[in-house]
Coordinates of C-alpha atoms and ligand atoms in Angstrom, one line a residue:
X6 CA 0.0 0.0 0.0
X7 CA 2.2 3.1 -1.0
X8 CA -0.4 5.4 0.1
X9 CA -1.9 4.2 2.6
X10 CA -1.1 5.4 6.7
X11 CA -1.0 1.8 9.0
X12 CA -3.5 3.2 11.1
X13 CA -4.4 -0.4 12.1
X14 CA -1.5 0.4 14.5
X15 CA -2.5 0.6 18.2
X16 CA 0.7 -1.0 19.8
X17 CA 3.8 0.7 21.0
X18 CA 5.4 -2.2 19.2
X19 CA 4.3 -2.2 16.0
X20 CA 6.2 0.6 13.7
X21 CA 4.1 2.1 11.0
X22 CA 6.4 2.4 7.2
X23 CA 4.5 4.3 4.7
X24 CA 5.7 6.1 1.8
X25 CA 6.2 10.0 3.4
X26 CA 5.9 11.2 -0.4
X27 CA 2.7 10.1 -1.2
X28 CA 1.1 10.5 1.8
X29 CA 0.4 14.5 1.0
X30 CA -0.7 14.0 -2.7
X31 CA -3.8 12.4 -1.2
X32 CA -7.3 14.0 -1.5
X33 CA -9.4 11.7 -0.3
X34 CA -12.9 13.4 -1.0
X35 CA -14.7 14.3 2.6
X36 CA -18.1 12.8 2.4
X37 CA -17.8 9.4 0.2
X38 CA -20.8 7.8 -1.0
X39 CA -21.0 4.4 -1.3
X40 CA -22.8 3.1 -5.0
X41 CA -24.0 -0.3 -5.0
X42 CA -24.4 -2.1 -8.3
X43 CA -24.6 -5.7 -6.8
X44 CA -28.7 -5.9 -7.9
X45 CA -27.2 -3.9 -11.4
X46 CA -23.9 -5.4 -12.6
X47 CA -23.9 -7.8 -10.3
X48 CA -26.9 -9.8 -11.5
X49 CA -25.3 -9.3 -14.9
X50 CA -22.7 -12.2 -13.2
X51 CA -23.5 -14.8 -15.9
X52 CA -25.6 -17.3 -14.5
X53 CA -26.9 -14.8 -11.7
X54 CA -31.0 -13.4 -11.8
X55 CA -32.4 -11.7 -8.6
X56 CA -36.6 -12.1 -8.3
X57 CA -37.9 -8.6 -7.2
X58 CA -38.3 -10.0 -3.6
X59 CA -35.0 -11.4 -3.7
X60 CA -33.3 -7.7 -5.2
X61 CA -35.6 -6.1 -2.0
X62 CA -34.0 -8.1 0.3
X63 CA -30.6 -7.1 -0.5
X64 CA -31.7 -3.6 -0.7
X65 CA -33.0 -3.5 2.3
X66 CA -29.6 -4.6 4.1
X67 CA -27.3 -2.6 1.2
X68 CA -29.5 0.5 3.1
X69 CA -29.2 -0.3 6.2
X70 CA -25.8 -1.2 6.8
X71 CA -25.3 2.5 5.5
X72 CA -24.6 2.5 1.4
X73 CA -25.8 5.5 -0.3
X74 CA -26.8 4.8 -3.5
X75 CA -28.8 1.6 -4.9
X76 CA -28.9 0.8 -8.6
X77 CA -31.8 -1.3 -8.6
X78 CA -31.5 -2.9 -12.2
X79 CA -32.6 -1.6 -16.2
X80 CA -36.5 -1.2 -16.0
X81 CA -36.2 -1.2 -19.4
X82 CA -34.9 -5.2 -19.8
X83 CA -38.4 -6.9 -18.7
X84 CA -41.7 -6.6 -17.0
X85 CA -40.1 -8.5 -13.9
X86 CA -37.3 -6.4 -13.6
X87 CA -39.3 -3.4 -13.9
X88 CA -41.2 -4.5 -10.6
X89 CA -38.5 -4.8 -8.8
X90 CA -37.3 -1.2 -9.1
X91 CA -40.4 0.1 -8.5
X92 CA -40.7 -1.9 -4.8
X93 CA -37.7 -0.9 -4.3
X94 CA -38.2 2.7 -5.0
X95 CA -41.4 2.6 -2.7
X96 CA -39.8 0.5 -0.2
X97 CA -39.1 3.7 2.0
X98 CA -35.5 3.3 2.3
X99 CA -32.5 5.4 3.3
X100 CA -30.7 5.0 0.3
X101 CA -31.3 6.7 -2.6
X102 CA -32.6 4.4 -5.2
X103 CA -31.2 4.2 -9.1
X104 CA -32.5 2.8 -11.9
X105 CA -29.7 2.6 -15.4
X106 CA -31.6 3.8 -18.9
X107 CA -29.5 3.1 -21.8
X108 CA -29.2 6.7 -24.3
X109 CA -32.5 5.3 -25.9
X110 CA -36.0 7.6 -24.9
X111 CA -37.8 4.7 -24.2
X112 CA -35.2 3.3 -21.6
X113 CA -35.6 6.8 -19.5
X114 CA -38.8 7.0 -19.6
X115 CA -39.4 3.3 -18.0
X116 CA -36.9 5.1 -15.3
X117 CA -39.1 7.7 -14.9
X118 CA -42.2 5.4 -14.5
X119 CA -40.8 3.6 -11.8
X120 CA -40.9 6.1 -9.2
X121 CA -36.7 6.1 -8.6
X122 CA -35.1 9.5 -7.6
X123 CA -31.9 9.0 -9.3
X124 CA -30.7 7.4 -12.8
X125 CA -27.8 6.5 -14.6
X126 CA -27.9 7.2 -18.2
X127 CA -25.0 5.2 -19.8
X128 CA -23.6 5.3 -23.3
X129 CA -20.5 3.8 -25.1
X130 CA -17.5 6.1 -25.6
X131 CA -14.6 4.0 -26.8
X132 CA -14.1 3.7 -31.0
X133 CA -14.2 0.3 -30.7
X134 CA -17.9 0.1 -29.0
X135 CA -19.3 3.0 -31.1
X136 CA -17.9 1.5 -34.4
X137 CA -18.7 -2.5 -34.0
X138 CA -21.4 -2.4 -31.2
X139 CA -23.3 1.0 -31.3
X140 CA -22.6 1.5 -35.3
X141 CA -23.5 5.6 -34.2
X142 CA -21.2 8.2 -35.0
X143 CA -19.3 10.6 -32.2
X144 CA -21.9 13.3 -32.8
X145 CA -24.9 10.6 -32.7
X146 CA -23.6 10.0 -29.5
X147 CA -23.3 13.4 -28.4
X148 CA -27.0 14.2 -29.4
X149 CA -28.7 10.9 -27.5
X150 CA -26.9 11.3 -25.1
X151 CA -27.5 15.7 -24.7
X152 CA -31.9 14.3 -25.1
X153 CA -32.0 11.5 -22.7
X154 CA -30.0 13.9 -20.3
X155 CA -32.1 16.9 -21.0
X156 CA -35.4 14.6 -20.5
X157 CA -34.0 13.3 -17.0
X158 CA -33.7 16.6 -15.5
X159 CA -36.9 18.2 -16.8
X160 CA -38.5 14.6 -15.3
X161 CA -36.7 15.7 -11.8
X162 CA -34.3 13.1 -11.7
X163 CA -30.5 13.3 -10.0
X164 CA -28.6 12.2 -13.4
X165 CA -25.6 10.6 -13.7
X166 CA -23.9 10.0 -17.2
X167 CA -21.7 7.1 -17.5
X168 CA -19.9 6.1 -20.4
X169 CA -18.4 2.1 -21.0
X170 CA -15.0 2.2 -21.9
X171 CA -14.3 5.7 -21.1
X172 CA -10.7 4.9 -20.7
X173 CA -10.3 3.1 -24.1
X174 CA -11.6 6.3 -25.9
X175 CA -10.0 9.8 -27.6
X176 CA -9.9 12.1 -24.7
X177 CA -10.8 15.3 -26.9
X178 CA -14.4 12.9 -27.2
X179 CA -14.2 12.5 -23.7
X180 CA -14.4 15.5 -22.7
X181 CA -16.6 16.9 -25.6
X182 CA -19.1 14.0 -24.4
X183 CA -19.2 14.7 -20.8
X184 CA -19.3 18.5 -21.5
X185 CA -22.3 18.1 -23.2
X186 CA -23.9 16.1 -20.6
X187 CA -23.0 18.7 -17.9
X188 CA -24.0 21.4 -20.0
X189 CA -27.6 19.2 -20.2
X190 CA -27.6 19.2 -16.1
X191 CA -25.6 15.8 -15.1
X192 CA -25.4 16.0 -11.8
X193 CA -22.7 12.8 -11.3
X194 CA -20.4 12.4 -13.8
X195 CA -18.7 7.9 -13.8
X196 CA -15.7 7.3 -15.1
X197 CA -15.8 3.4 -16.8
X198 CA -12.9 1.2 -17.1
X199 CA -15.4 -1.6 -18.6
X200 CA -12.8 -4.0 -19.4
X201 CA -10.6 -3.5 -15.8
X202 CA -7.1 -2.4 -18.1
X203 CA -6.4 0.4 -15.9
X204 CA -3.1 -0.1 -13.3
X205 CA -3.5 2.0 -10.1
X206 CA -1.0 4.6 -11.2
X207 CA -2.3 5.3 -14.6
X208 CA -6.1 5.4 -13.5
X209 CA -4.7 8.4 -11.0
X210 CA -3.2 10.3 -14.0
X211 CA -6.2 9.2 -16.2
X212 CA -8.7 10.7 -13.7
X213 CA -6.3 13.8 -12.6
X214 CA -6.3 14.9 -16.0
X215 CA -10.2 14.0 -16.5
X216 CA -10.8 16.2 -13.5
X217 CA -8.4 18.7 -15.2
X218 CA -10.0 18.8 -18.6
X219 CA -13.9 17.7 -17.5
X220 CA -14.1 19.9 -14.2
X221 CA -16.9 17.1 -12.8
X222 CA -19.4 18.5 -10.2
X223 CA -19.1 14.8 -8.7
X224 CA -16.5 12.3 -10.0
X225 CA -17.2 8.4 -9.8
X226 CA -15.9 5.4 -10.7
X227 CA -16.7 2.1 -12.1
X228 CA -13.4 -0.6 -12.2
X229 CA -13.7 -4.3 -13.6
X230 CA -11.7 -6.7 -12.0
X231 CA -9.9 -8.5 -15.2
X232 CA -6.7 -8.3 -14.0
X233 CA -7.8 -8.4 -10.3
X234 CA -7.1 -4.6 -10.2
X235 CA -10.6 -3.4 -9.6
X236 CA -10.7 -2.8 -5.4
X237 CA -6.7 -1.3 -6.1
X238 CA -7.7 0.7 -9.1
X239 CA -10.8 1.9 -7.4
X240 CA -8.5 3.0 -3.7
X241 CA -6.2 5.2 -6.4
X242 CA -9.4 6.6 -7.8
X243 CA -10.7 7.8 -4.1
X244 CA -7.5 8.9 -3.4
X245 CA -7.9 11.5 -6.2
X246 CA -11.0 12.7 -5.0
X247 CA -13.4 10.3 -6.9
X248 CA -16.5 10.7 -4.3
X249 CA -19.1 7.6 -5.5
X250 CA -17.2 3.8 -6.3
X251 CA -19.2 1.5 -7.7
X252 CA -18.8 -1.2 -5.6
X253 CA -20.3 -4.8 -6.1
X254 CA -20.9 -7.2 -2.8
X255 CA -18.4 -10.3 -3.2
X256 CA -17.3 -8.3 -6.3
X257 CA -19.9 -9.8 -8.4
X258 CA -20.3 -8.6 -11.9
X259 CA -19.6 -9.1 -15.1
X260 CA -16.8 -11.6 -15.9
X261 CA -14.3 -11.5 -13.0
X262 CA -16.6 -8.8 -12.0
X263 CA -16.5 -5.4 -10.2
X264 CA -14.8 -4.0 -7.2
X265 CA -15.6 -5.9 -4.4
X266 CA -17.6 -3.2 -1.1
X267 CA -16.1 -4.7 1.2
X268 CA -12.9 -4.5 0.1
X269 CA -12.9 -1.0 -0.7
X270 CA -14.8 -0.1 2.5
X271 CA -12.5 -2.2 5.0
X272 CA -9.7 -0.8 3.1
X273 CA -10.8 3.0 3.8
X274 CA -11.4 2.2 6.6
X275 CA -8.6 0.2 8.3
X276 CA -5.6 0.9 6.0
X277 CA -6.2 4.9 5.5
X278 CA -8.2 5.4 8.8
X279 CA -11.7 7.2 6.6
X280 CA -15.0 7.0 7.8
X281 CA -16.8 5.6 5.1
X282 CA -20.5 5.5 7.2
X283 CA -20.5 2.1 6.3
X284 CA -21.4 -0.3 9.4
X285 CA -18.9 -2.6 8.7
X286 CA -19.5 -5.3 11.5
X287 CA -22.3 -6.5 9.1
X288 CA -20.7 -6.8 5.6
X289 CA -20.1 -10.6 6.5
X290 CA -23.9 -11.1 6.7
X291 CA -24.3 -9.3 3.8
X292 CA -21.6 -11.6 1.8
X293 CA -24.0 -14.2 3.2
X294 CA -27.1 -12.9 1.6
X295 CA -25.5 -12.4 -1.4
X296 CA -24.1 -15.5 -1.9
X297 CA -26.8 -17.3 -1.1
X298 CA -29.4 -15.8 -3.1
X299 CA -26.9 -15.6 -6.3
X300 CA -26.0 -18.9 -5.9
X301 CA -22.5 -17.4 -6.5
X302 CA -20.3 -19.2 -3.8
X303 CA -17.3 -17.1 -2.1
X304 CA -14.0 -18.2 -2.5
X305 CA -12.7 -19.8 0.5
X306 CA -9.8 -17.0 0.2
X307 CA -11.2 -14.3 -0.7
X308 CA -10.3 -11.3 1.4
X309 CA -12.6 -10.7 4.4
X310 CA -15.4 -12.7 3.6
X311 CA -13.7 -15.8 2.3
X312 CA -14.3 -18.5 4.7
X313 CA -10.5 -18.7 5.4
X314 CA -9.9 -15.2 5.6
X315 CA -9.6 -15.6 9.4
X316 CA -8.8 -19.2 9.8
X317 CA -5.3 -20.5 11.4
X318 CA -4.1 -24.0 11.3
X319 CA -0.4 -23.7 11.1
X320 CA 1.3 -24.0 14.7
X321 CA 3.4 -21.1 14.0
X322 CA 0.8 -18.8 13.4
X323 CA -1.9 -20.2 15.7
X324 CA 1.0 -20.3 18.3
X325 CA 1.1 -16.3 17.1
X326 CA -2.4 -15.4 17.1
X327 CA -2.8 -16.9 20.8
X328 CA -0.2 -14.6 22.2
X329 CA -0.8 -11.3 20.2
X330 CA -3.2 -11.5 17.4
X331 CA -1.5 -8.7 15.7
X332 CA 1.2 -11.1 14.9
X333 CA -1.0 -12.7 12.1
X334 CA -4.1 -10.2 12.0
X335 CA -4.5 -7.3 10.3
X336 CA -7.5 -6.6 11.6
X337 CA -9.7 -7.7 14.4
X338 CA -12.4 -10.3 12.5
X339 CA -15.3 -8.6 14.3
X340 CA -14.6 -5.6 12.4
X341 CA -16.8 -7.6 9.6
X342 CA -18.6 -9.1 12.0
X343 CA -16.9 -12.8 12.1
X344 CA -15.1 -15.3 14.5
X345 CA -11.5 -16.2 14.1
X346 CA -11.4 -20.3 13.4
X347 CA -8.5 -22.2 14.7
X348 CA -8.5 -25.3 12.3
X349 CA -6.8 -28.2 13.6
X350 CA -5.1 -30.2 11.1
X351 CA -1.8 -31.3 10.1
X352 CA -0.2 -28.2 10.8
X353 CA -1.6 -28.0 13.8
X354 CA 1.0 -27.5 17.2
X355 CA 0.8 -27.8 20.9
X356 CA -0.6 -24.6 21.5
X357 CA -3.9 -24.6 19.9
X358 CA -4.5 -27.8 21.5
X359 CA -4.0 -26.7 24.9
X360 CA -6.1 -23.6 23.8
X361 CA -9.2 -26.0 22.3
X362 CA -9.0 -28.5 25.3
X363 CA -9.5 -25.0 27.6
X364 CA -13.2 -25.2 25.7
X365 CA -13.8 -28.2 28.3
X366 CA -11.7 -27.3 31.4
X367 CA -9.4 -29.3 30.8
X368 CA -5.7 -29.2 30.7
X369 CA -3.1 -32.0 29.8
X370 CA 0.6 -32.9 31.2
X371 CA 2.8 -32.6 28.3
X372 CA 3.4 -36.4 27.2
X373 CA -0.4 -36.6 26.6
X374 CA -0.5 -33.3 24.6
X375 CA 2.2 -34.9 22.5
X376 CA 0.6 -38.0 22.1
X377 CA -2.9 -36.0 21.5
X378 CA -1.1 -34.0 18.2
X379 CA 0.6 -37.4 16.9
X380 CA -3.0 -38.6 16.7
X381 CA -4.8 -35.2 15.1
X382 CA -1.9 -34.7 12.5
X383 CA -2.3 -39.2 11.8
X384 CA -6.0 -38.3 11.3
X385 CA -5.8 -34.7 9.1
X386 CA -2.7 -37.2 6.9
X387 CA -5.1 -40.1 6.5
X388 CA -8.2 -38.8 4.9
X389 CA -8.4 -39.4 1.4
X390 CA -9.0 -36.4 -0.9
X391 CA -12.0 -38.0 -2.5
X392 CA -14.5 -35.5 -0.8
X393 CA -12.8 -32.8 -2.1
X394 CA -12.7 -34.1 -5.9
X395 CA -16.1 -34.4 -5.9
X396 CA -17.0 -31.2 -4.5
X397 CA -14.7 -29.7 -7.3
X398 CA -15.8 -31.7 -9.5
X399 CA -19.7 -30.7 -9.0
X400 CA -18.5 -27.0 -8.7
X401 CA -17.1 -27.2 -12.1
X402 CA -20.0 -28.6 -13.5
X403 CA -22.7 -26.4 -12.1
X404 CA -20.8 -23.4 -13.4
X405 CA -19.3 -24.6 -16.5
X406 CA -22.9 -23.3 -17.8
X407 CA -24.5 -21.4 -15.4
X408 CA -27.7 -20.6 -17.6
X409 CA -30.1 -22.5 -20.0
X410 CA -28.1 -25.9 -20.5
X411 CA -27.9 -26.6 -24.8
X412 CA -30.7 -29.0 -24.4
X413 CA -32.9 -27.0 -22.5
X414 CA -31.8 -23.9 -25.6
X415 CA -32.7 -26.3 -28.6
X416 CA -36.1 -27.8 -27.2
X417 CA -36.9 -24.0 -26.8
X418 CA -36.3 -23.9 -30.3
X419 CA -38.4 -26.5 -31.5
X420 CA -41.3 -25.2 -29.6
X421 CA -41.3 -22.1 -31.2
X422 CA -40.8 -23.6 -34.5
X423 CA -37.8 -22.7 -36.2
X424 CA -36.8 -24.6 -38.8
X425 CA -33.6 -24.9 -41.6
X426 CA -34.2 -22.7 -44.8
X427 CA -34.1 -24.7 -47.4
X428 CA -31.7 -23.7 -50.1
Ligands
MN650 MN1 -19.8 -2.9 -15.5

C-alpha cells in the first residue's frame, strides 16, 4: 500500500512504514458515498438473476448497513425487472434508489415510470464500441446522449452519465461528451474502465487529468476486476478525490466482476483510517445474503469474507495469534462481524490444543498433549482427498454453464418452430 497510513497500529510495538511522499498527494474526497451495483452489474454475473423479492432483500440490508446509493436494475430489460425497481423505489429506504436507462428515450422513460429518484444514463465512448457495437457516430452519440439527459432533468431526476470504456476512448471525445452532458444538467459524472485495463498509477493520471480537462461537479468510478485490479484501481481513484465507487458485494459482476464493497470499505477504513458510514460489523452477513441468493459461492480465500480469511491452522501462526493476534491479524475479524477459526489439522501445534481442550476445562501434562497432536496430524494425513474431488468436481460442472443448459436452448427452439431454410 504506498499510500496508505497503517492506522491499524494501536501498539507501541508495532512501527508504522508508509511512503512519506505520497502521503500528501492524497485527496481523499470528505463525504464518500457508497454506490452499490450488486442488484445492477452484479446480476449481470453470468448465470446470476435476482426475483424482485429477492433484489428487496438485498436492498434493504445494502441501506441499512449505510450504502448510499442503490442501482436497482434496467427497467427497461423486462416486466419483472421493472417490478422490482419500482418496490424498491417505494420501499421507504435510506438509500437513494437508481434505476440505469441506456441513451434510448424509451429506456428513460421506464426510469421515470418507476418512481426512482436518481438514474444512470449510460452510453458507449470507446471507437471500438461505437464502431462494432453502437454502429452511431461521435456526434450521434453526443445528441442521444445531450436528449435523454435533458429529459432526465426536466422529469426531476439526480442524473448521472456514464460512459463504457471511457478509458479506451480519444480524450478530446471524452471531454466533448461529458461537456455536453453537464452542460444538459448531469449532476454525477462515472468514469468506466469496462474491461478493468487500468493499473492504479495510470487510472490516478487518467482521472487527474479527467478532472483537469472535464471539471466534474461529482467524480465516480466504475473498475472491472480483469486483472484483479478493480478494489486497487478503485482505492487510487478515491485517493484522487473520486466521491461515488461502484462497488459490487463479493465483487460480483460481469466476468471477474466489479470492485468488491467490502474491500474498498475495509480498506478505507482500516488501512487509511476514513470513515466511510458504512457499518462494517455486518458486511459478512451481507456476503452471506448475497451469496446465497446468487447462488455465486465465495472463494474460501477471498479477502474478508472468504471463509478462510480468518482461519489458522499452522502452529506457528496459531502459536502467534494466541499470544498477540496482531502477529497474524491485520484486523480484528469482528470488524466484519466474524469469529477467528482455529482449524486443527496437520499443521496443527501444541498450543492450539491446549487452547481448544481449555473449551472443556481441561488441561493436559505434556506427554499426553504430544501423544494427543501425533494422533490429530495421523488423522488430518489419513483422509483421502475423494471428498474434495467431488465437491470440485460438482462445482465445475454447475458453473461450466451457469444458464439454459444446450438441451434445454434447442427444445426451446423446437417449440417455437424454427426450422432450416431450405436452399
Ligand atoms: Mn460494468
Amino acid at each position: 500500500m504506498p499510500n496508505g497510513r497503517q492506522s491499524v497500529v494501536a501498539e507501541d510495538d508495532l512501527v508504522e512504514n508508509f511512503h512519506p511522499a505520497t502521503a500528501g498527494e492524497r485527496h481523499l474526497p470528505r463525504d464518500l458515498v457508497v454506490w452499490d451495483e450488486t442488484l445492477r452489474d452484479g446480476e449481470q454475473t453470468p448465470g446470476v438473476r435476482f426475483s424482485p423479492e429477492e433484489k428487496l432483500r438485498i436492498a434493504e440490508l445494502l441501506s441499512e448497513i449505510g450504502v448510499g446509493v442503490i442501482d436497482a436494475g434496467i427497467p427497461v430489460v423486462s416486466d419483472d425487472e421493472a417490478r422490482a425497481v419500482r418496490g424498491i423505489a417505494h420501499a421507504g429506504l435510506r438509500a437513494k434508489i437508481l434505476a440505469s436507462a441506456r441513451t434510448v428515450p424509451r429506456d428513460v422513460e421506464a426510469v421515470i415510470d418507476s418512481g426512482v429518484s436518481h438514474i444512470a444514463i449510460f452510453v458507449a465512448a470507446s471507437r471500438v464500441h461505437l464502431k462494432y457495437k453502437l454502429k452511431m457516430g461521435p456526434d450521434e452519440v453526443v445528441a442521444a446522449s445531450r436528449a435523454c439527459v435533458r429529459r432526465a432533468k426536466e422529469a426531476g431526476l439526480h442524473v448521472a452519465f456514464v460512459t463504457e470504456d471511457t478509458v479506451r476512448a480519444p480524450f478530446d471525445f471524452v471531454e466533448r461528451l461529458y461537456g455536453a452532458a453537464t452542460e444538459e444538467g448531469a449532476d454525477r459524472l462515472v468514469v468506466a474502465d469496462t474491461v478493468g485495463i487500468m493499473t492504479p498509477l495510470t487510472f490516478r493520471w487518467y482521472l487527474t487529468e479527467f478532472v483537469r480537462r472535464v471539471r466534474p461537479r461529482d467524480l465516480s468510478v466504475h473498475c472491472h476486476n480483469d486483472f484483479g485490479l478493480a478494489t486497487a484501481n478503485t482505492l487510487a481513484a478515491i485517493e484522487v478525490g473520486a466521491r461515488t465507487p461502484h462497488l459490487c458485494v463479493n465483487g460480483l459482476g460481469e466476468r471477474a466482476g466489479n470492485a468488491s464493497l467490502e474491500e474498498v470499505v475495509v480498506a478505507l477504513e482500516t488501512l487509511y483510517d476514513y470513515r466511510t458510514g458504512i457499518r462494517t460489523e455486518r458486511l459478512y452477513e451481507l456476503s452471506r445474503l448475497v451469496e446465497e441468493l446468487s447462488g455465486i459461492p465465495v472463494a474460501p480465500n477471498r479477502a474478508l469474507v472468504g471463509y478462510n480469511a480468518f482461519s489458522h491452522e499452522a502452529g506457528i501462526h496459531t502459536h502467534g495469534i494466541l499470544a498477540h493476534t496482531l502477529t497474524y491479524e491485520p484486523l480484528q475479524p469482528s470488524t466484519v462481524g466474524r469469529q477467528r477459526q482455529m482449524i486443527l489439522g496437520k499443521h496443527t501445534g501444541k498450543a492450539a490444543l491446549v487452547e481448544k481442550l481449555k473449551e472443556r476445562g481441561l488441561s493436559a501434562p505434556d506427554p499426553l498433549l504430544v501423544e494427543l497432536l501425533q494422533r490429530v496430524k495421523l488423522d488430518a494425513e489419513q483422509r483421502t482427498k475423494d471428498d474434495l474431488h467431488r465437491f470440485l468436481l460438482e462445482y465445475r460442472d454447475r458453473f461450466d454453464r451457469p444458464g439454459l443448459s444446450d438441451e434445454e436452448f434447442w427444445s426451446l427452439v423446437d417449440a417455437v418452430g424454427i426450422t432450416a431454410v431450405k436452399a
